[in-house]
Coordinates of C-alpha atoms in Angstrom, one line a residue:
Chain N
M1 CA 8.2 -2.1 -39.7
D2 CA 9.8 1.1 -38.4
L3 CA 6.7 1.4 -36.1
I4 CA 7.4 -1.8 -34.6
I5 CA 11.1 -1.2 -34.2
S6 CA 10.4 2.2 -32.5
L7 CA 7.7 0.5 -30.1
T8 CA 10.4 -2.2 -29.3
V9 CA 13.0 0.5 -28.7
N10 CA 10.4 2.3 -26.4
G11 CA 9.6 -1.0 -24.7
L12 CA 13.2 -1.9 -24.1
A13 CA 13.8 1.6 -22.4
T14 CA 11.0 1.3 -20.1
G15 CA 11.8 -2.2 -19.5
M16 CA 15.6 -1.4 -18.5
L17 CA 14.3 1.3 -16.1
I18 CA 11.9 -1.0 -14.4
F19 CA 14.8 -3.5 -14.3
L20 CA 17.1 -1.2 -12.4
L21 CA 14.3 -0.6 -9.7
A22 CA 13.3 -4.4 -9.7
A23 CA 17.0 -5.7 -9.5
G24 CA 17.6 -3.9 -6.1
L25 CA 14.2 -5.1 -4.9
T26 CA 14.8 -8.6 -5.8
L27 CA 18.4 -9.0 -4.4
I28 CA 17.3 -7.3 -1.1
F29 CA 14.3 -9.8 -0.9
G30 CA 16.5 -12.8 -1.9
L31 CA 19.2 -11.9 0.7
M32 CA 17.4 -10.5 3.5
S33 CA 13.8 -11.6 2.9
V34 CA 12.8 -8.0 3.2
L35 CA 10.2 -6.9 0.8
N36 CA 11.1 -3.0 0.6
F37 CA 8.0 -1.2 -0.1
A38 CA 9.9 2.1 0.4
H39 CA 11.9 1.4 -2.9
G40 CA 9.8 3.7 -4.7
G41 CA 10.8 6.3 -2.4
L42 CA 14.5 5.9 -3.0
F43 CA 13.6 6.0 -6.8
I44 CA 12.0 9.5 -6.4
W45 CA 14.8 10.9 -4.2
G46 CA 17.2 9.9 -6.9
A47 CA 15.1 11.6 -9.5
Y48 CA 14.8 14.8 -7.6
T49 CA 18.2 15.2 -6.2
G50 CA 19.8 14.1 -9.7
V51 CA 17.6 16.5 -11.6
W52 CA 18.3 19.2 -9.1
S53 CA 22.2 18.9 -9.5
F54 CA 22.0 18.4 -13.3
Q55 CA 20.2 21.7 -13.4
M56 CA 22.5 23.4 -11.2
T57 CA 25.7 22.3 -12.8
G58 CA 24.4 21.6 -16.3
S59 CA 26.2 18.3 -16.4
F60 CA 24.2 15.2 -16.8
V61 CA 27.2 13.1 -15.4
V62 CA 27.2 15.0 -12.2
G63 CA 23.4 14.5 -11.8
I64 CA 23.6 10.7 -12.2
I65 CA 26.6 10.8 -9.7
T66 CA 24.4 12.9 -7.2
A67 CA 21.5 10.4 -7.6
I68 CA 23.7 7.4 -7.0
I69 CA 25.3 9.1 -3.9
T70 CA 21.7 10.0 -2.7
G71 CA 20.7 6.4 -3.2
L72 CA 23.6 5.1 -1.2
L73 CA 23.2 7.3 1.7
L74 CA 19.4 7.1 1.9
G75 CA 20.0 3.1 1.7
L76 CA 22.3 3.3 4.6
V77 CA 19.8 5.2 6.6
T78 CA 16.9 3.2 5.6
E79 CA 18.6 0.0 6.5
R80 CA 19.8 1.2 9.9
L81 CA 16.7 2.9 11.0
I82 CA 13.8 1.3 9.4
I83 CA 14.9 -2.3 8.3
R84 CA 17.2 -3.4 11.0
P85 CA 14.7 -3.1 14.0
V86 CA 12.4 -5.4 12.4
Y87 CA 14.5 -8.2 10.8
G88 CA 12.7 -11.5 10.7
N89 CA 9.1 -10.1 11.1
H90 CA 7.3 -10.0 7.7
I91 CA 4.3 -8.3 8.8
Q92 CA 6.1 -5.5 10.6
Q93 CA 8.6 -5.1 7.7
I94 CA 5.7 -4.7 5.1
L95 CA 3.9 -2.2 7.4
I96 CA 6.9 -0.2 8.3
T97 CA 8.4 0.1 4.7
L98 CA 5.1 1.3 3.2
G99 CA 5.0 4.0 6.0
F100 CA 8.6 5.0 5.4
M101 CA 7.6 5.3 1.6
L102 CA 5.0 7.8 2.3
V103 CA 7.4 9.9 4.6
L104 CA 10.0 9.8 1.8
Q105 CA 7.4 11.0 -0.7
E106 CA 6.1 13.8 1.4
F107 CA 9.7 15.0 2.4
I108 CA 10.1 15.5 -1.4
K109 CA 7.2 18.0 -1.3
V110 CA 9.0 19.7 1.6
V111 CA 12.4 20.0 0.1
F112 CA 11.7 20.6 -3.6
G113 CA 8.0 22.0 -3.4
P114 CA 4.7 20.1 -4.4
D115 CA 4.6 21.0 -8.0
Q116 CA 5.4 18.9 -11.1
K117 CA 8.9 19.9 -12.6
A118 CA 9.8 19.7 -16.2
V119 CA 13.1 18.1 -17.2
F120 CA 15.1 18.2 -20.6
P121 CA 17.8 15.7 -21.5
P122 CA 21.3 16.9 -22.0
E123 CA 22.2 18.4 -25.3
I124 CA 24.3 15.4 -26.2
L125 CA 21.4 13.1 -26.0
Q126 CA 18.9 15.0 -27.5
G127 CA 17.5 14.3 -30.9
S128 CA 17.8 10.9 -32.7
F129 CA 19.6 9.0 -35.1
L130 CA 18.1 8.1 -38.6
V131 CA 19.0 4.6 -39.8
G132 CA 17.1 4.1 -43.1
D133 CA 13.6 5.2 -42.4
I134 CA 13.9 4.3 -38.6
V135 CA 14.0 7.0 -36.2
L136 CA 16.1 6.1 -33.1
I137 CA 15.8 8.4 -30.3
K138 CA 19.2 8.9 -28.5
Y139 CA 18.1 9.0 -25.1
R140 CA 16.2 5.8 -25.3
L141 CA 19.2 4.0 -26.8
F142 CA 21.4 5.5 -23.8
I143 CA 18.9 4.1 -21.3
I144 CA 19.1 0.6 -23.0
A145 CA 22.8 0.8 -22.9
V146 CA 23.0 1.8 -19.3
G147 CA 20.7 -0.9 -18.4
I148 CA 22.6 -3.6 -20.4
L149 CA 25.8 -2.3 -18.7
I150 CA 24.5 -2.5 -15.3
F151 CA 23.3 -6.0 -15.9
I152 CA 26.4 -7.2 -17.1
V153 CA 28.6 -5.4 -14.4
S154 CA 26.3 -6.7 -11.6
S155 CA 26.1 -10.2 -13.0
F156 CA 29.9 -10.3 -13.2
I157 CA 30.3 -9.1 -9.6
L158 CA 27.7 -11.6 -8.5
K159 CA 28.9 -14.6 -10.3
R160 CA 32.7 -13.9 -10.6
T161 CA 34.0 -12.1 -7.4
R162 CA 34.4 -13.0 -3.8
I163 CA 31.7 -10.5 -2.8
G164 CA 29.2 -12.1 -5.2
L165 CA 30.0 -15.4 -4.0
I166 CA 29.2 -14.3 -0.3
V167 CA 26.1 -12.6 -1.6
R168 CA 24.7 -15.6 -3.3
A169 CA 25.8 -17.9 -0.4
G170 CA 23.9 -15.5 1.8
V171 CA 20.7 -15.8 -0.3
M172 CA 21.0 -19.7 0.0
D173 CA 21.8 -19.9 3.7
K174 CA 22.7 -16.8 5.7
E175 CA 23.2 -18.7 9.0
M176 CA 25.9 -20.9 7.5
V177 CA 27.7 -17.9 5.9
Q178 CA 27.6 -16.2 9.3
S179 CA 29.0 -19.1 11.1
L180 CA 31.8 -19.2 8.6
G181 CA 33.1 -15.9 10.0
I182 CA 31.5 -13.5 7.6
N183 CA 29.9 -10.3 8.8
I184 CA 26.5 -10.9 7.2
K185 CA 25.0 -7.9 8.8
L186 CA 27.5 -5.9 6.8
V187 CA 26.8 -7.6 3.6
F188 CA 23.1 -6.9 4.1
M189 CA 23.7 -3.2 4.5
L190 CA 26.0 -3.1 1.5
V191 CA 23.5 -5.0 -0.8
F192 CA 20.7 -2.7 0.5
M193 CA 22.8 0.3 -0.3
V194 CA 23.5 -0.9 -3.7
G195 CA 19.9 -1.7 -4.4
A196 CA 19.0 1.7 -3.2
A197 CA 21.4 3.4 -5.5
M198 CA 20.3 1.4 -8.5
A199 CA 16.7 2.6 -7.7
A200 CA 18.0 6.2 -7.4
L201 CA 19.7 5.8 -10.9
S202 CA 16.6 4.4 -12.3
G203 CA 15.0 7.6 -10.9
I204 CA 17.1 10.2 -12.6
M205 CA 17.1 8.1 -15.9
H206 CA 13.3 8.1 -15.8
A207 CA 13.0 11.6 -14.8
V208 CA 14.8 12.8 -18.1
Y209 CA 12.9 10.1 -20.1
S210 CA 9.5 11.0 -19.1
G211 CA 10.5 14.8 -19.0
V212 CA 8.5 15.5 -15.8
I213 CA 8.9 14.6 -12.2
Y214 CA 6.3 14.6 -9.4
A215 CA 6.3 13.2 -6.0
E216 CA 3.8 10.4 -6.5
M217 CA 5.8 9.0 -9.4
G218 CA 7.7 6.7 -7.1
L219 CA 4.8 4.7 -5.9
E220 CA 3.3 4.5 -9.4
F221 CA 6.6 3.2 -10.9
S222 CA 7.4 0.8 -8.0
I223 CA 4.1 -0.9 -8.8
L224 CA 5.5 -1.9 -12.0
A225 CA 8.6 -3.1 -10.3
F226 CA 6.5 -5.2 -7.9
I227 CA 4.8 -6.8 -10.9
V228 CA 8.1 -7.4 -12.5
V229 CA 9.4 -9.1 -9.5
V230 CA 6.4 -11.3 -9.1
I231 CA 6.6 -12.3 -12.7
G232 CA 10.3 -13.0 -12.8
G233 CA 10.5 -14.6 -9.4
M234 CA 11.6 -13.2 -6.1
G235 CA 15.3 -13.3 -5.6
S236 CA 16.2 -14.1 -9.3
F237 CA 18.4 -11.6 -10.9
S238 CA 18.1 -12.6 -14.6
G239 CA 14.3 -13.3 -13.9
S240 CA 13.9 -9.8 -13.2
L241 CA 15.6 -8.6 -16.3
F242 CA 13.5 -11.0 -18.4
A243 CA 10.2 -9.8 -16.7
A244 CA 11.1 -6.3 -16.9
I245 CA 11.7 -6.4 -20.6
L246 CA 8.4 -8.4 -21.1
V247 CA 6.6 -5.9 -19.1
G248 CA 8.2 -3.0 -20.8
L249 CA 7.4 -4.3 -24.3
A250 CA 3.8 -5.3 -23.3
Q251 CA 3.3 -1.8 -22.0
A252 CA 4.9 0.0 -25.0
F253 CA 2.7 -2.1 -27.6
M254 CA -0.4 -1.9 -25.5
A255 CA -0.1 1.9 -25.0
Y256 CA 0.0 2.3 -28.8
Y257 CA -2.5 -0.2 -30.0
V258 CA -5.0 -0.4 -26.9
P259 CA -4.2 2.5 -24.6
A260 CA -7.0 1.8 -22.2
L261 CA -5.5 -1.5 -21.3
S262 CA -2.0 -0.6 -20.9
L263 CA -1.9 -1.0 -17.1
A264 CA -4.3 -3.9 -17.2
V265 CA -2.1 -6.0 -19.4
N266 CA 0.6 -6.1 -16.9
M267 CA -2.0 -7.0 -14.1
L268 CA -3.2 -9.7 -16.6
L269 CA 0.3 -11.0 -17.1
M270 CA 1.0 -11.1 -13.4
T271 CA -2.3 -12.8 -12.7
V272 CA -1.6 -15.5 -15.1
V273 CA 1.9 -16.1 -13.8
L274 CA 0.5 -16.2 -10.2
I275 CA -2.1 -18.9 -11.0
F276 CA 0.1 -21.1 -13.0
R277 CA 3.5 -20.5 -11.5
P278 CA 3.2 -18.8 -8.0
Q279 CA 7.0 -18.8 -7.4
G280 CA 7.3 -16.7 -10.7
L281 CA 8.9 -17.7 -14.0
F282 CA 12.5 -18.0 -12.7
G283 CA 11.8 -18.5 -9.0
K284 CA 12.8 -21.7 -7.2
G285 CA 10.0 -24.0 -6.5
Chain X
M1 CA -31.1 -15.2 26.8
N2 CA -29.7 -15.5 30.4
I3 CA -28.7 -11.9 31.3
R4 CA -25.9 -13.2 33.7
S5 CA -24.1 -14.9 31.0
V6 CA -23.3 -11.7 29.2
E7 CA -19.8 -10.7 29.7
K8 CA -19.0 -7.6 31.8
S9 CA -17.1 -5.9 29.0
T10 CA -20.4 -6.0 26.8
W11 CA -22.2 -4.0 29.4
I12 CA -19.5 -1.4 29.2
F13 CA -19.8 -1.3 25.6
I14 CA -23.6 -1.1 25.6
I15 CA -23.5 1.7 28.1
F16 CA -20.9 3.6 26.1
S17 CA -23.0 3.2 23.0
L18 CA -26.0 4.5 24.6
L19 CA -24.1 7.5 25.8
L20 CA -23.0 8.2 22.3
F21 CA -26.8 8.6 21.3
I22 CA -27.0 11.5 23.4
V23 CA -23.9 13.3 22.2
P24 CA -25.7 15.1 19.1
F25 CA -27.9 16.9 21.6
I26 CA -25.0 18.2 23.4
V27 CA -22.6 18.9 20.4
T28 CA -24.8 20.7 18.0
G29 CA -22.1 22.5 15.8
R30 CA -22.4 21.1 12.4
S31 CA -18.7 20.9 11.8
M32 CA -18.0 19.1 15.1
Q33 CA -21.0 16.6 14.1
F34 CA -19.4 16.1 10.9
I35 CA -16.1 15.1 12.5
I36 CA -17.8 12.6 14.7
I37 CA -19.7 11.2 11.6
Q38 CA -16.4 10.7 10.0
I39 CA -15.0 9.1 13.0
F40 CA -17.8 6.6 12.9
I41 CA -17.3 5.8 9.3
F42 CA -13.6 5.4 9.5
A43 CA -14.1 3.3 12.6
I44 CA -16.3 0.8 10.7
F45 CA -13.6 0.8 7.8
A46 CA -10.8 0.2 10.5
M47 CA -12.7 -2.5 12.1
S48 CA -13.1 -4.4 8.8
Y49 CA -9.4 -3.9 8.4
D50 CA -8.8 -5.4 11.7
I51 CA -10.7 -8.5 10.7
L52 CA -7.9 -9.1 8.0
L53 CA -4.8 -7.7 9.9
G54 CA -5.5 -8.3 13.6
Y55 CA -7.6 -11.5 13.4
T56 CA -6.4 -13.4 10.2
G57 CA -2.9 -12.0 9.9
I58 CA -3.3 -10.9 6.3
I59 CA -1.8 -7.8 5.2
S60 CA -3.8 -6.0 2.4
F61 CA -2.7 -2.8 0.8
G62 CA -5.8 -2.6 -1.3
H63 CA -8.5 -2.7 1.2
V64 CA -9.5 0.9 0.1
M65 CA -10.8 -0.6 -3.2
F66 CA -13.8 -2.0 -1.3
F67 CA -14.3 1.3 0.4
G68 CA -14.3 3.1 -3.1
I69 CA -16.6 0.6 -4.5
G70 CA -19.0 1.4 -1.9
A71 CA -18.7 5.1 -2.3
Y72 CA -19.0 5.0 -6.1
S73 CA -22.0 2.7 -6.2
T74 CA -23.8 4.9 -3.9
A75 CA -22.9 8.1 -5.7
I76 CA -23.7 6.6 -9.1
I77 CA -27.1 5.2 -8.2
M78 CA -28.1 8.3 -6.3
N79 CA -26.9 10.4 -9.2
N80 CA -29.0 8.4 -11.8
M81 CA -32.0 7.3 -9.9
D82 CA -34.3 9.6 -8.0
A83 CA -33.0 10.7 -4.6
T84 CA -35.3 8.6 -2.4
V85 CA -34.7 6.2 0.4
L86 CA -35.5 3.3 -1.7
S87 CA -32.4 4.1 -4.1
F88 CA -30.3 4.4 -1.0
F89 CA -31.2 0.8 -0.1
V90 CA -30.5 -0.3 -3.7
A91 CA -27.2 1.4 -3.5
I92 CA -26.3 -0.6 -0.3
L93 CA -27.3 -3.6 -1.9
V94 CA -25.3 -3.0 -5.1
A95 CA -22.3 -2.0 -3.0
V96 CA -22.5 -5.3 -1.0
I97 CA -23.0 -7.4 -4.0
I98 CA -20.1 -5.9 -6.1
A99 CA -17.8 -5.9 -2.9
S100 CA -18.5 -9.6 -2.1
I101 CA -17.9 -10.6 -5.6
V102 CA -14.7 -8.6 -6.1
S103 CA -13.4 -9.8 -2.6
F104 CA -14.2 -13.3 -3.4
I105 CA -12.3 -13.3 -6.7
V106 CA -9.5 -11.5 -5.3
G107 CA -9.2 -13.8 -2.3
A108 CA -9.6 -16.9 -4.2
L109 CA -6.9 -16.1 -6.6
T110 CA -4.2 -14.7 -4.3
L111 CA -4.8 -15.6 -0.7
R112 CA -2.8 -18.8 -1.3
L113 CA 0.2 -16.6 -1.9
K114 CA 2.7 -15.7 0.8
S115 CA 2.2 -12.5 2.8
H116 CA 4.5 -10.3 0.6
F117 CA 2.9 -11.3 -2.7
Y118 CA -0.5 -10.7 -1.2
A119 CA 0.5 -7.2 -0.1
M120 CA 1.8 -6.3 -3.5
L121 CA -0.9 -7.7 -5.4
T122 CA -3.5 -5.9 -3.5
L123 CA -1.5 -2.6 -3.9
A124 CA -1.4 -3.2 -7.5
L125 CA -5.0 -4.0 -7.7
A126 CA -6.0 -0.8 -5.8
G127 CA -4.0 1.0 -8.3
L128 CA -5.9 -0.6 -11.2
F129 CA -9.1 0.6 -9.6
L130 CA -7.9 4.0 -9.3
V131 CA -6.7 4.2 -12.8
A132 CA -10.1 2.8 -13.9
A133 CA -12.0 5.4 -11.9
E134 CA -9.9 8.2 -13.4
K135 CA -10.2 6.9 -17.0
W136 CA -13.9 5.9 -17.0
R137 CA -14.8 9.5 -17.0
S138 CA -18.5 9.2 -18.3
L139 CA -19.4 7.2 -15.2
T140 CA -17.1 8.5 -12.3
G141 CA -16.3 12.0 -13.5
G142 CA -12.6 11.3 -13.3
N143 CA -10.4 13.1 -10.8
D144 CA -12.9 15.9 -10.3
G145 CA -15.6 13.6 -9.2
F146 CA -19.2 14.9 -9.1
T147 CA -21.9 15.9 -6.3
F148 CA -25.2 14.1 -6.0
R149 CA -28.5 14.7 -4.2
L150 CA -29.5 12.8 -1.1
P151 CA -33.1 12.0 0.0
E152 CA -34.6 14.6 2.3
I153 CA -34.3 12.6 5.5
L154 CA -30.6 11.9 5.0
R155 CA -29.5 15.6 4.5
E156 CA -30.1 16.3 8.2
S157 CA -26.8 16.1 10.0
H158 CA -28.7 14.8 13.0
N159 CA -30.2 11.9 11.2
L160 CA -26.9 10.9 9.5
Y161 CA -25.2 10.9 12.8
M162 CA -27.8 8.4 14.0
L163 CA -27.5 6.4 10.9
C164 CA -23.9 6.1 11.2
L165 CA -23.8 5.5 14.9
I166 CA -26.2 2.7 14.5
A167 CA -24.3 1.1 11.7
L168 CA -21.2 1.2 14.0
I169 CA -22.9 -0.3 16.9
L170 CA -24.4 -3.1 14.8
F171 CA -21.1 -4.0 13.0
F172 CA -19.0 -3.6 16.2
F173 CA -21.3 -6.1 18.1
G174 CA -21.7 -8.2 14.9
L175 CA -18.1 -8.4 14.4
R176 CA -17.3 -9.1 18.0
R177 CA -19.7 -12.0 17.8
F178 CA -18.2 -13.1 14.6
T179 CA -14.6 -13.0 16.2
K180 CA -15.7 -14.8 19.3
S181 CA -17.5 -17.6 17.2
P182 CA -15.9 -20.9 16.4
F183 CA -15.2 -19.6 12.9
G184 CA -13.3 -16.5 14.4
R185 CA -11.3 -18.8 16.6
V186 CA -10.1 -20.6 13.5
L187 CA -9.2 -17.2 12.0
M188 CA -7.0 -16.5 14.8
A189 CA -5.4 -20.1 14.8
I190 CA -4.5 -19.2 11.2
R191 CA -2.7 -15.9 12.5
E192 CA -0.9 -17.8 15.2
N193 CA 0.3 -20.7 13.0
E194 CA -1.0 -21.4 9.5
A195 CA 0.6 -24.7 9.1
R196 CA -0.5 -26.1 12.1
T197 CA -4.1 -25.1 11.5
E198 CA -3.8 -26.6 8.1
S199 CA -2.7 -29.9 9.6
L200 CA -5.4 -30.1 12.0
G201 CA -7.8 -30.3 9.1
Y202 CA -9.1 -26.8 8.4
K203 CA -9.1 -25.6 5.0
V204 CA -7.2 -22.4 5.5
L205 CA -7.8 -21.0 2.1
H206 CA -11.6 -21.2 2.7
Y207 CA -11.3 -19.4 5.9
K208 CA -9.2 -16.8 4.7
V209 CA -11.4 -16.1 1.6
I210 CA -14.5 -15.9 3.8
A211 CA -12.5 -13.5 6.2
S212 CA -11.7 -11.2 3.3
V213 CA -15.2 -11.3 1.9
V214 CA -16.6 -10.2 5.3
A215 CA -14.0 -7.5 5.5
G216 CA -14.7 -6.3 2.0
V217 CA -18.4 -6.1 2.6
V218 CA -18.2 -4.2 5.8
A219 CA -15.6 -1.8 4.3
S220 CA -18.0 -1.2 1.3
I221 CA -20.7 -0.2 3.7
A222 CA -18.2 2.3 5.3
G223 CA -17.7 3.6 1.7
V224 CA -21.5 3.9 1.3
L225 CA -21.7 6.0 4.4
Y226 CA -18.7 8.1 3.6
A227 CA -20.1 9.2 0.2
L228 CA -23.6 9.9 2.0
S229 CA -21.7 12.1 4.5
L230 CA -19.9 14.2 1.8
R231 CA -22.5 14.0 -0.9
F232 CA -19.5 14.0 -3.3
V233 CA -17.2 11.4 -4.5
N234 CA -13.9 11.5 -6.5
T235 CA -11.0 9.2 -7.2
G236 CA -9.6 10.0 -3.7
V237 CA -11.7 7.1 -2.2
F238 CA -9.4 4.8 -4.0
A239 CA -6.2 6.6 -3.0
T240 CA -3.3 4.8 -1.2
D241 CA -3.3 7.5 1.4
L242 CA -6.6 6.2 2.6
T243 CA -5.1 2.8 3.1
I244 CA -2.3 4.2 5.3
D245 CA -4.8 6.2 7.2
V246 CA -6.8 3.0 8.2
L247 CA -3.6 1.1 8.8
L248 CA -2.6 3.8 11.2
M249 CA -6.0 3.8 12.9
T250 CA -5.9 0.0 13.3
I251 CA -2.3 -0.1 14.5
I252 CA -2.4 2.8 16.9
G253 CA -5.5 1.6 18.4
G254 CA -4.5 -2.0 18.6
V255 CA -4.7 -4.8 16.3
G256 CA -7.0 -7.7 16.9
T257 CA -9.2 -5.9 19.3
L258 CA -11.9 -4.4 17.5
V259 CA -12.2 -1.5 20.0
G260 CA -8.7 -0.4 19.1
P261 CA -9.5 0.6 15.5
I262 CA -12.4 2.6 16.7
L263 CA -10.3 4.4 19.1
G264 CA -7.5 4.7 16.5
A265 CA -10.2 6.3 14.2
G266 CA -11.1 8.9 16.7
L267 CA -7.5 9.8 17.4
V268 CA -6.4 10.0 13.8
E269 CA -9.5 11.9 12.7
F270 CA -9.1 14.5 15.4
A271 CA -5.4 14.7 14.8
H272 CA -6.1 15.3 11.2
H273 CA -8.6 18.0 11.8
W274 CA -6.3 19.7 14.4
L275 CA -3.2 19.5 12.2
S276 CA -4.9 20.9 9.1
G277 CA -6.2 23.8 11.4
L278 CA -2.7 24.6 12.2
S279 CA -1.6 24.8 8.5
N280 CA -2.2 28.8 9.0
V281 CA 0.3 28.9 11.8
H282 CA 3.2 27.1 9.8
W283 CA 3.5 25.7 6.5
I284 CA 4.9 22.2 7.7
F285 CA 1.5 21.3 9.0
E286 CA 0.4 21.2 5.4
R287 CA 2.5 18.2 5.1
W288 CA 0.9 16.5 8.0
I289 CA 1.3 13.1 6.3
I290 CA 5.1 13.4 7.3
L291 CA 4.0 13.6 10.9
Y292 CA 1.5 10.7 10.3
G293 CA 4.1 8.4 8.7
T294 CA 6.6 9.2 11.4
V295 CA 4.3 8.2 14.1
Y296 CA 3.1 5.2 12.2
V297 CA 6.9 3.9 11.7
L298 CA 7.5 4.7 15.5
V299 CA 4.5 2.9 16.6
V300 CA 5.2 -0.2 14.4
I301 CA 8.7 -0.4 15.9
F302 CA 8.1 0.4 19.5
F303 CA 4.5 -0.1 20.1
P304 CA 3.4 -2.9 17.9
L305 CA 0.4 -3.9 20.0
G306 CA -1.2 -0.4 20.0
I307 CA -3.0 1.4 22.8
V308 CA -5.8 -1.1 23.5
G309 CA -3.4 -4.2 22.9
T310 CA -0.8 -2.8 25.3
I311 CA -3.5 -2.4 28.0
Q312 CA -4.8 -5.9 27.5
S313 CA -1.5 -7.4 27.5
K314 CA -0.9 -5.9 30.9
F315 CA -3.9 -7.7 32.2
T316 CA -3.8 -10.9 30.5
N317 CA -0.2 -11.6 29.2
R318 CA -1.8 -11.8 25.8
T319 CA 0.3 -11.2 22.7
V320 CA -0.5 -10.7 19.1
K321 CA 1.9 -13.2 17.3
G322 CA 2.1 -11.4 13.9
L323 CA 3.3 -8.1 15.2
R324 CA 5.3 -9.4 18.2
D325 CA 9.0 -8.9 17.9
N326 CA 10.7 -12.1 17.3
R327 CA 14.4 -11.3 16.4
K328 CA 15.7 -14.7 17.3
T329 CA 14.9 -16.0 13.8
V330 CA 16.9 -13.8 11.5
G331 CA 15.3 -13.9 8.0
K332 CA 13.4 -16.9 6.8

């Protein structure tokens, strides 16, 4: 029993990290119909800058804030330089964002060096709680809490505020929103920046979780986010959460029981979903 | 065959390919010959990619998996059988069979999806192949890879050059004929307007699957030759970097032209060689991928037709729809 609980906690923690990455991806796609292959690059920049300032100042909060600021700034630059020239042309977007992903990844090696770096969680989040016989590792609970918090806050903003209304209307019909006098380009940019910041946040959280960071991590982890977005349905926020948890749990349990299949199980999930429901579980037909 | 009906451009290509047969007698340095061999191999690989991207308008980020299948089937067969010419042919056969089965399954399952999904799915699939090659150590030797012996006749750099050149010429003229055939015209129609092609009564999915099988098989042959030229294989043949390389070659040279990818392969390989030579001068050249990526991004934005495509469009006002800038339709 305690094994199952601890695997579940593992799975939920991984799922939340994937969700943070996938949520930005799916919002950007839903609003701008841009599939951002460079998302993994934003993730890895968040991880490196966050870890750097965390180790410099010794404060994890500063690290997280640095990661978020990096994400926002990089999001701004990416949107302006990379995405804006190719709006409305899918082939160009896909090609260009993948190229930019590679540039981001290599720049990491220039700035921070090509070697792997070890990361340790802050003291307050080290160790674990003991509930009966069950060991609950603090940092994993922290990730789950942050994930839920982000989900609640962003759902609230999307569903209850004027900005959220504009974003949701933009997802449905952007020409109409623009003709009502709203600067949709600005909305695009802000959503892109927020999505990038979420990717960067996911990066720093994941860096501490896995204990080691390296430049190729971004592409590897973003493949999981792609799988999640496909399963959950493009443009669906709650679909991403559901699929991320599903993928996280599948990965955690498979990694324990059948380690060889832990990546294959996600591919299998995705293939099944694509065959029977190509628009994703929560996607609109 | 009526000799007058042959197009003028065909004569130019024939003359040029004859000239390439003389090159190894002039360029005798082994390292230089090796670079040219690499160019031929990547030219074949890039041409196969052009069938997908340039002619059918499919973006695959997993094309490298067929290349890797070719490389690994050669290496594994050569390692386990005697190093004879016969086992080389067996290797080619196995590579072609596996590549066609895999490309058929992947294509039939996923090509009905929109371009985004297809791109993501192929990226993920190639990742799966990479992980499989790393995990299945008993067969692949993992990340360290393994070396293998070649039959006597293929060890000679000169013979390898001729083999790769002949393969390149055969595939170039074969694929050129393929794209000019009625089948190739349908592929281009799919690229220009999929819905209209469908409504004209063509089964778009069938055509796309066949295109991806053709591209997959040609890429696997490129992989076979690659393994031969290195006499070594490791998981690098499944790496995403290689996909980016071949994308860059195709796009710089010019999509949908077949000649373009060959030219692009030459440029990229030479640039690669030159830049890694410069790494002694300044450490930044060790990170030449940054330069690659930047050039690639700039080319996609400002130069989407590539070298050959731009020259052609000057003469014929031809445009490639998929990569042409159409800013009017925001989103959708």
